[in-house]
Coordinates of C-alpha atoms in Angstrom, one line a residue:
X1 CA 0.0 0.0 0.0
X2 CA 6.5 3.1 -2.5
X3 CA 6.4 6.2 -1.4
X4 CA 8.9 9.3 -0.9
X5 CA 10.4 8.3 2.2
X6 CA 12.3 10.9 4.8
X7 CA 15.0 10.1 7.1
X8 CA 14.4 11.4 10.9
X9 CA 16.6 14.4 11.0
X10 CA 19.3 14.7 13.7
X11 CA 21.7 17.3 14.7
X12 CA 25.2 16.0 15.1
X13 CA 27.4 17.3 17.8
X14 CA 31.0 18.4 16.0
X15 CA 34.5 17.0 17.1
X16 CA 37.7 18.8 17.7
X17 CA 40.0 17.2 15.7
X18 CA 43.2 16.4 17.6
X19 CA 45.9 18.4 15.4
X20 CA 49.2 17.2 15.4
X21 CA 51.0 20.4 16.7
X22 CA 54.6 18.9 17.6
X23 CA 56.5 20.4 20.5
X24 CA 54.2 23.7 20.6
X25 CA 52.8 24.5 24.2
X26 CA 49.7 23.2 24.9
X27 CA 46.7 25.1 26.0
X28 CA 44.0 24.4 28.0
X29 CA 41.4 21.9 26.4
X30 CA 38.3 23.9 26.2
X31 CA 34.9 21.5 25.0
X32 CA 33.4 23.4 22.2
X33 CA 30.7 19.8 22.4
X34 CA 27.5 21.2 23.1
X35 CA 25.5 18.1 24.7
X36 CA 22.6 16.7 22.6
X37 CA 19.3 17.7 23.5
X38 CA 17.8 14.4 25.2
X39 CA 14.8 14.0 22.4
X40 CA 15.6 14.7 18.4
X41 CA 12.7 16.0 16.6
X42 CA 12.1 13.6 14.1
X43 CA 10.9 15.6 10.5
X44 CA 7.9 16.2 9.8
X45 CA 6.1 16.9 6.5
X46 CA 3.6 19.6 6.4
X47 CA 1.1 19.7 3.8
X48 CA 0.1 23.3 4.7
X49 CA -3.1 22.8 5.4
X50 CA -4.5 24.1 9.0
X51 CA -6.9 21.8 10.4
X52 CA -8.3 21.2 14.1
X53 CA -9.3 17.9 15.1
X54 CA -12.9 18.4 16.1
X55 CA -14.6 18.0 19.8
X56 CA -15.9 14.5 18.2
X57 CA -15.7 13.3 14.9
X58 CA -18.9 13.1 13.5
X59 CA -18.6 12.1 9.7
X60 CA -20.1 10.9 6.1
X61 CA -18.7 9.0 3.7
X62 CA -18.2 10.6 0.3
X63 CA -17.4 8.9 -2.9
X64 CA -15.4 10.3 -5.6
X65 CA -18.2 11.0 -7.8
X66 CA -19.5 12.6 -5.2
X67 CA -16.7 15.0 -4.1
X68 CA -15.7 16.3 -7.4
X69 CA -19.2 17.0 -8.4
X70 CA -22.1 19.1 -6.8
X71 CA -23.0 16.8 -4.3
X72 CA -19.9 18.4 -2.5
X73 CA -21.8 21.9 -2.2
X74 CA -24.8 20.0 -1.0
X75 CA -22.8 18.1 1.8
X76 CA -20.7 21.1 2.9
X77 CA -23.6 22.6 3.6
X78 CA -25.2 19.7 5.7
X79 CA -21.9 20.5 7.4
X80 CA -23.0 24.1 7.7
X81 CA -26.0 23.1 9.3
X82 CA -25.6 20.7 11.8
X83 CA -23.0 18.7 14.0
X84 CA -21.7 16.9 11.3
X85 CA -17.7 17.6 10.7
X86 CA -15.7 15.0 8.7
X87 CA -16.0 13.5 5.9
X88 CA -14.1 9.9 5.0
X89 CA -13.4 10.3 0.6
X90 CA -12.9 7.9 -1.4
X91 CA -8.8 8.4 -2.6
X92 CA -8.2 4.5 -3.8
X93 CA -11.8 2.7 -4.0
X94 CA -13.7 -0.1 -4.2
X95 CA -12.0 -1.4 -7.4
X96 CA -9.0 -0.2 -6.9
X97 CA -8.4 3.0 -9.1
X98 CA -7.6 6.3 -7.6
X99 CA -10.6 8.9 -7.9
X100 CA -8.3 11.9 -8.7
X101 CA -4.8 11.8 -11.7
X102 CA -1.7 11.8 -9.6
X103 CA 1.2 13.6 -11.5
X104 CA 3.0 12.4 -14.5
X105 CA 5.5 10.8 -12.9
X106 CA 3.5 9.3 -10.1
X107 CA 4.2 5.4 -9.9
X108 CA -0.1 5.7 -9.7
X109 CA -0.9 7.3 -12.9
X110 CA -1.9 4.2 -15.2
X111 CA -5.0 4.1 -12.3
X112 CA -6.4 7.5 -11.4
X113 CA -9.6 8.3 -12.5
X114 CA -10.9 12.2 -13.1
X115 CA -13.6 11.7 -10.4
X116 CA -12.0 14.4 -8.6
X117 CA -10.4 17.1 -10.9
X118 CA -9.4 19.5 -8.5
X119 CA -8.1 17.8 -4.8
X120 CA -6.3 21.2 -4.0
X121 CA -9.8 22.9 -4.2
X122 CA -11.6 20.2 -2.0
X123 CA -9.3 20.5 0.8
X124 CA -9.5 24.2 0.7
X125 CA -13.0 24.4 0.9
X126 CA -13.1 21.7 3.8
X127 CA -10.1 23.8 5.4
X128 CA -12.3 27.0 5.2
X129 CA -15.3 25.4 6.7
X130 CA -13.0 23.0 9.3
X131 CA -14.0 19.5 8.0
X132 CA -12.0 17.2 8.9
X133 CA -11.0 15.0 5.8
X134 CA -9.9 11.5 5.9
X135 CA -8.8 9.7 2.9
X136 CA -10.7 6.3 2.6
X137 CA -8.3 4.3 0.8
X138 CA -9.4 0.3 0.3
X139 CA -6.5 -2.3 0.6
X140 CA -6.7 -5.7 -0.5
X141 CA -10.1 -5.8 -2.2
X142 CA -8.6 -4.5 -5.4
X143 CA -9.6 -5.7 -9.3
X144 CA -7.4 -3.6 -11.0
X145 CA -4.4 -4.5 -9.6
X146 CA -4.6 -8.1 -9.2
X147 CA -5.8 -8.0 -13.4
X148 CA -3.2 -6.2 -13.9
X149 CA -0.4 -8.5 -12.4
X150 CA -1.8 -11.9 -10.8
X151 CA 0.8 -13.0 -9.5
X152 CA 0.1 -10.5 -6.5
X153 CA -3.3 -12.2 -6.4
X154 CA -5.3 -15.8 -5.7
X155 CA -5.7 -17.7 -8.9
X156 CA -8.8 -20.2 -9.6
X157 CA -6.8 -22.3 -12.1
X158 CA -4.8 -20.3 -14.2
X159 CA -7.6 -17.8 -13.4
X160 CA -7.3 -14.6 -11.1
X161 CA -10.3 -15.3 -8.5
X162 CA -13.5 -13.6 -8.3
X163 CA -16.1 -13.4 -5.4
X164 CA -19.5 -13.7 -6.6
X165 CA -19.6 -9.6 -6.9
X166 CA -17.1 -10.0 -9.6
X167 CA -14.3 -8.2 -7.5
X168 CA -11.0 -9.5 -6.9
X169 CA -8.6 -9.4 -4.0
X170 CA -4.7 -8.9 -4.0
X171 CA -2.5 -11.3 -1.4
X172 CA -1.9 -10.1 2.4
X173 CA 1.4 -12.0 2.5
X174 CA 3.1 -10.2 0.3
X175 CA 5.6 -6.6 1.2
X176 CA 5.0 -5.6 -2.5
X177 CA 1.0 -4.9 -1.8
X178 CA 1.5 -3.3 1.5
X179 CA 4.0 -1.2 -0.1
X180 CA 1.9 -0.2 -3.1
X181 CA -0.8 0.7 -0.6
X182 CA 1.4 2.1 1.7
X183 CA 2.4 4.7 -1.2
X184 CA -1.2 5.7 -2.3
X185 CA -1.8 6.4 1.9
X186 CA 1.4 9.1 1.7
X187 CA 0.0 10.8 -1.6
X188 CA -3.4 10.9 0.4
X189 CA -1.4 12.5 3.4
X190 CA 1.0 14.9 1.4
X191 CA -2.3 16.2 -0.5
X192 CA -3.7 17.4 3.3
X193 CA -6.0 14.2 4.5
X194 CA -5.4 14.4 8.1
X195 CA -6.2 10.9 8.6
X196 CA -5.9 8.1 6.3
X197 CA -8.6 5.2 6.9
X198 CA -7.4 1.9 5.4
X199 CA -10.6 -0.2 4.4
X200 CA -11.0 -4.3 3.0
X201 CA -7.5 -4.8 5.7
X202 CA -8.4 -8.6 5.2
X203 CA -8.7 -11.8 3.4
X204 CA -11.8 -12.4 1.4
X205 CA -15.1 -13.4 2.7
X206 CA -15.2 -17.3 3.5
X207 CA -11.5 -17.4 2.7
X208 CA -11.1 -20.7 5.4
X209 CA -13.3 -22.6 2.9
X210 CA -10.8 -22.0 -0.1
X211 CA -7.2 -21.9 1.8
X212 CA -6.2 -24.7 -0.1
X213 CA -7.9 -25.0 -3.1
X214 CA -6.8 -21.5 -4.7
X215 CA -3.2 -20.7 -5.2
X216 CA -1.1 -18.2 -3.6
X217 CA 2.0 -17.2 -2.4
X218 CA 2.8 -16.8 1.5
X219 CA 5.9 -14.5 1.0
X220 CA 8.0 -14.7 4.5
X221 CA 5.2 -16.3 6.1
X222 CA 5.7 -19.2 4.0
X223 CA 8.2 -20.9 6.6
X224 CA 6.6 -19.7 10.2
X225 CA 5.5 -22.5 12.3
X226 CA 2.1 -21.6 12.5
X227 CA -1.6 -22.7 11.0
X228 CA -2.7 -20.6 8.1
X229 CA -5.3 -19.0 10.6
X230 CA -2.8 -17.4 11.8
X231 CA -0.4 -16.6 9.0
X232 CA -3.4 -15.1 8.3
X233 CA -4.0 -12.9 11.1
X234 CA -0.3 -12.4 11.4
X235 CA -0.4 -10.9 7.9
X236 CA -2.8 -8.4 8.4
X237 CA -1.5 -7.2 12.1
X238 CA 1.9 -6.4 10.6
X239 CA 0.5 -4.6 7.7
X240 CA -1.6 -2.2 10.2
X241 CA 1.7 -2.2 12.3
X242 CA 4.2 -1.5 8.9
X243 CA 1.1 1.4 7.5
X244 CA 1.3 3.5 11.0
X245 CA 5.1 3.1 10.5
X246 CA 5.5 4.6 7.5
X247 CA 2.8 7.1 7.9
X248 CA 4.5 8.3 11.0
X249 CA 6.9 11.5 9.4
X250 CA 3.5 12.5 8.0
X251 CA 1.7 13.4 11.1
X252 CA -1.7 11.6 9.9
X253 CA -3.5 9.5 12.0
X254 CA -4.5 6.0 10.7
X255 CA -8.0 4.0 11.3
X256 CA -9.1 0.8 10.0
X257 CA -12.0 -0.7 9.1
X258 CA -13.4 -3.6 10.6
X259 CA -16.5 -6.2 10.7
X260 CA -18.5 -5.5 13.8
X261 CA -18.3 -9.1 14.5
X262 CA -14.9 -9.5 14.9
X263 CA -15.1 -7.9 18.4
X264 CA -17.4 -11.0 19.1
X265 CA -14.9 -13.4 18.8
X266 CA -11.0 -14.4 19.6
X267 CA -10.7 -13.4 15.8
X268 CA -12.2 -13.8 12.8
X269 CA -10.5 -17.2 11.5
X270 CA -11.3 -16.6 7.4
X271 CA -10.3 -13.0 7.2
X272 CA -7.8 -12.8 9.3
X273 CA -9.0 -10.0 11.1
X274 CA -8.3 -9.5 15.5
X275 CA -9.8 -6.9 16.8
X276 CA -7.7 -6.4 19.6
X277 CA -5.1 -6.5 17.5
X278 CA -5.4 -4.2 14.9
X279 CA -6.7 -2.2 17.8
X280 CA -3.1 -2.1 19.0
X281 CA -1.8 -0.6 16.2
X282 CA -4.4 2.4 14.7
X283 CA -4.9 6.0 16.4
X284 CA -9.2 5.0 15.4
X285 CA -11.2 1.8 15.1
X286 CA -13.9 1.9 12.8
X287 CA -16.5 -1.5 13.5
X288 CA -18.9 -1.4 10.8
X289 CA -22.3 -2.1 13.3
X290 CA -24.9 -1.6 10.4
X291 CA -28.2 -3.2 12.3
X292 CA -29.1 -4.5 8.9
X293 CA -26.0 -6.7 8.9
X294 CA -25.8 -8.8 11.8
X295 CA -27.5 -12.5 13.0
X296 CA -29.5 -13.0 15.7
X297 CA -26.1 -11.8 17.9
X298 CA -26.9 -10.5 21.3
X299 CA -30.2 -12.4 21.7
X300 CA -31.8 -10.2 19.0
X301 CA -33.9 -12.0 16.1
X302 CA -34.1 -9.3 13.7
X303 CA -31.4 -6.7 14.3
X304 CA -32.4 -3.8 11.5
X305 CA -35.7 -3.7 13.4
X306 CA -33.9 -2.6 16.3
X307 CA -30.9 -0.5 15.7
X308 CA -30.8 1.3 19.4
X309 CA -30.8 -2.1 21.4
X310 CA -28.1 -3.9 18.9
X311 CA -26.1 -0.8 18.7
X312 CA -26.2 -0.6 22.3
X313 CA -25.2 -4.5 23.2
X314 CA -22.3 -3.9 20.5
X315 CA -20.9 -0.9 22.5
X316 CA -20.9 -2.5 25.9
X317 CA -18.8 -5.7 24.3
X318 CA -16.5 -3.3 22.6
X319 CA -16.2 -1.0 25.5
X320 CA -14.8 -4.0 27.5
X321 CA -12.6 -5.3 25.1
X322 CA -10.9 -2.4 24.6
X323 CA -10.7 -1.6 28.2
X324 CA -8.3 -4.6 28.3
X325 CA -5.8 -2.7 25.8
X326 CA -2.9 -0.6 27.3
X327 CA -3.4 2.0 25.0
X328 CA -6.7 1.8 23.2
X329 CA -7.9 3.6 20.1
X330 CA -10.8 6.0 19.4
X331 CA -13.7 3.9 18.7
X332 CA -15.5 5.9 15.8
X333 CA -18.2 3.1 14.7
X334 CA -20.0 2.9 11.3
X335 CA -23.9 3.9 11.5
X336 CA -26.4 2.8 9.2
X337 CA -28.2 5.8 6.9
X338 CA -29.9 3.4 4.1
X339 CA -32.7 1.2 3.9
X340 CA -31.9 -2.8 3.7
X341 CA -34.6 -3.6 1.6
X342 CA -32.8 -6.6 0.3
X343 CA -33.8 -8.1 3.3
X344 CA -37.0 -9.1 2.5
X345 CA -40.4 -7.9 3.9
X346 CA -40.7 -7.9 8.0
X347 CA -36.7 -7.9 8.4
X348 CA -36.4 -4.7 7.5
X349 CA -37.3 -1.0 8.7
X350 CA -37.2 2.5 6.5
X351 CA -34.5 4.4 8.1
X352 CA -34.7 7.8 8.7
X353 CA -34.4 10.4 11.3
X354 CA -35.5 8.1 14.7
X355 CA -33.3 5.3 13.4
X356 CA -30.2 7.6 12.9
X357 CA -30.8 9.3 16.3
X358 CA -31.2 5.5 18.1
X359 CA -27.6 4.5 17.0
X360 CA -25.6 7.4 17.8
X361 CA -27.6 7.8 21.6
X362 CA -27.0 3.8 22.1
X363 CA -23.2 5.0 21.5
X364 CA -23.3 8.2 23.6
X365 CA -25.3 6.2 26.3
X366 CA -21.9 4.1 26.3
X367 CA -19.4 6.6 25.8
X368 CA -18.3 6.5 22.7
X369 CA -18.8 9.9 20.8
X370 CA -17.4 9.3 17.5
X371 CA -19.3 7.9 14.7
X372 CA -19.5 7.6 10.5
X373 CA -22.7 7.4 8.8
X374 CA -22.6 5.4 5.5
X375 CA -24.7 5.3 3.2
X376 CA -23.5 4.4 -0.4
X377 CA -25.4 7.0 -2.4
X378 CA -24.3 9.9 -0.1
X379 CA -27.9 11.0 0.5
X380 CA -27.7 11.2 3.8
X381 CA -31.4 11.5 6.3
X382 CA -32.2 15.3 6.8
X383 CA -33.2 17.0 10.3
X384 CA -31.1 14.7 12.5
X385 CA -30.2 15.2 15.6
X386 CA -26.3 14.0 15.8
X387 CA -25.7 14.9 19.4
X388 CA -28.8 13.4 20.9

């Protein structure tokens, strides 16, 4: 997920040099070492951009479509209007193209898209109104690049594999994805995102059930003595760990995110996703809690129908598993704003104003004052409350 990279500056004391002066008198030695102050700034890069981090951050997400076109205006508004302050763009999405064209010699030009034609304008206006942008950029779910060189990819045959979307997914295992990810996350930062939030940090879907049937290389996890559940969850830990490394000289703060359900469980043996893990390793947390996407979990039959009790039962489980972390993250959760439909008559509700409102007082209720709405259209419910 290459990148410019910057060595940590240092100032080096100087060294008298002992001069060979023969049979001259000597004078007094006189130390002209000054002593080294006991921390080193470490550089920084500064993208010039003056932003505050906000009492809470209460955000949308924002495609590219959407914020290189006029649904911007209408969303900086909402932002005008109510407690709503961040928004999460899309900067590498869902198929693995870049929503804006990187410079000429950018290692990322053969995959930006004009989606947004003007980044230096976006970030202006957000600066001017003080929204706080983070860059949404997707890792491993990623067609384009696993078409485009499958040996970074898991093959079916002599086949790239496809989910039953159609997408494809690039290997975990292997330093040359994280890097080429990594890289895309520092353009992100040096354009002004003050936060980059790294989505799809997993294997596919299911991925237990096809282990050994598809083919892929385990890079230097190929020798550890461990099951593949956890070369799996090994994989994706040390990416999170490497990204925040990397992204460190930039002064950006870095979220993932991840199913709701892996805070239910020791971790999540397909995907290899551990919540307390990844936790470890990210400034922000980002469970995706959508009602409309859970089981009966937490002795609820049908969860859409009640998004304030299964919001609430996931906070309370979170809440204690990240009180058992030395140094926990934000937890800034994903709300639903959309209406699961595809859930078939009596599983579903129409969400709206009330529904919205539940979520984020089920989160308050526990302490947790951050949230994300989603809602893949960006049409986001009007007259809400978001500070109920």
């Amino acid at each position: 997920m290459a990148g410019i990279s910057f060595s940590a500056g240092t100032s080096e004391a100087k060294e008298l040099e002992n001069l060979d002066i023969g049979k001259q008198p000597q004078r007094e030695h006189i130390s002209l070492v000054k002593e080294l102050p006991e921390q080193i700034s470490r550089f920084q890069f500064d993208s010039g951009y003056a932003f505050q981090y906000p009492d809470a951050v209460r955000g949308v997400y924002v495609t590219g479509h959407s914020a290189g076109g006029e649904r911007f205006n209408m969303l900086t508004s909402l932002m005008d209007e109510t407690e709503l302050n961040a928004m999460v763009i899309d900067i590498k999405d869902d198929w693995g193209n870049l929503t804006f064209i990187p410079e000429e010699n950018s290692p990322y030009s053969d995959i930006g898209k004009p989606y947004i034609k003007d980044t230096e304008k976006v970030l202006k206006t957000m600066e001017e109104k003080q929204i706080y942008p983070i860059a949404r950029v997707v890792v491993f779910k990623d067609s384009v690049l696993a078409n485009k060189k499958p040996e970074l990819t898991f093959k079916e045959g002599n086949k790239v594999w496809k989910n039953g979307r159609g997408e494809s997914f690039v290997n975990p295992f292997l330093k040359e994805v994280w890097d080429y990810n990594v890289g895309i996350a520092i353009e992100a930062a040096k354009m002004g995102f003050q936060e980059i939030q790294f989505d799809y940090v997993r294997f596919p879907e299911g991925f237990e059930h096809r282990d050994t049937s598809l083919t892929y290389g385990l890079g230097e996890y190929k020798d550890l003595e461990m099951e593949n559940v956890q070369k799996r969850v090994k994989a994706v830990t040390d990416f999170v760990a490497y990204a925040k490394e990397q992204l460190e000289p930039y002064g950006v703060k870095v979220s993932v995110d991840i199913f709701g359900y892996t805070a239910t469980l020791p971790e999540a043996p397909g995907i290899g996703q551990n919540f307390s893990k990844i936790s470890e390793h990210v400034d922000v947390i980002s469970s995706m809690i959508y009602p409309s996407h859970w089981t009966s979990y937490f002795g609820i039959a049908k969860p859409d129908l009640e998004p304030y009790k299964l919001v609430a039962e996931y906070a309370k489980l979170e809440k204690k598993k990240l009180g058992e972390l030395e140094n926990p993250p934000i937890s800034r959760p994903w709300l639903q704003d959309f209406t699961a439909s595809y859930l078939g008559a009596g599983n579903y509700k129409n969400y709206g104003k009330a529904e919205v409102e539940a979520q984020i007082k089920a989160l308050n209720e526990q302490g947790i004052n951050e949230f994300l709405l989603w809602n893949a259209g960006n049409t986001y419910t009007q007259n809400v409350d978001y500070t109920p």
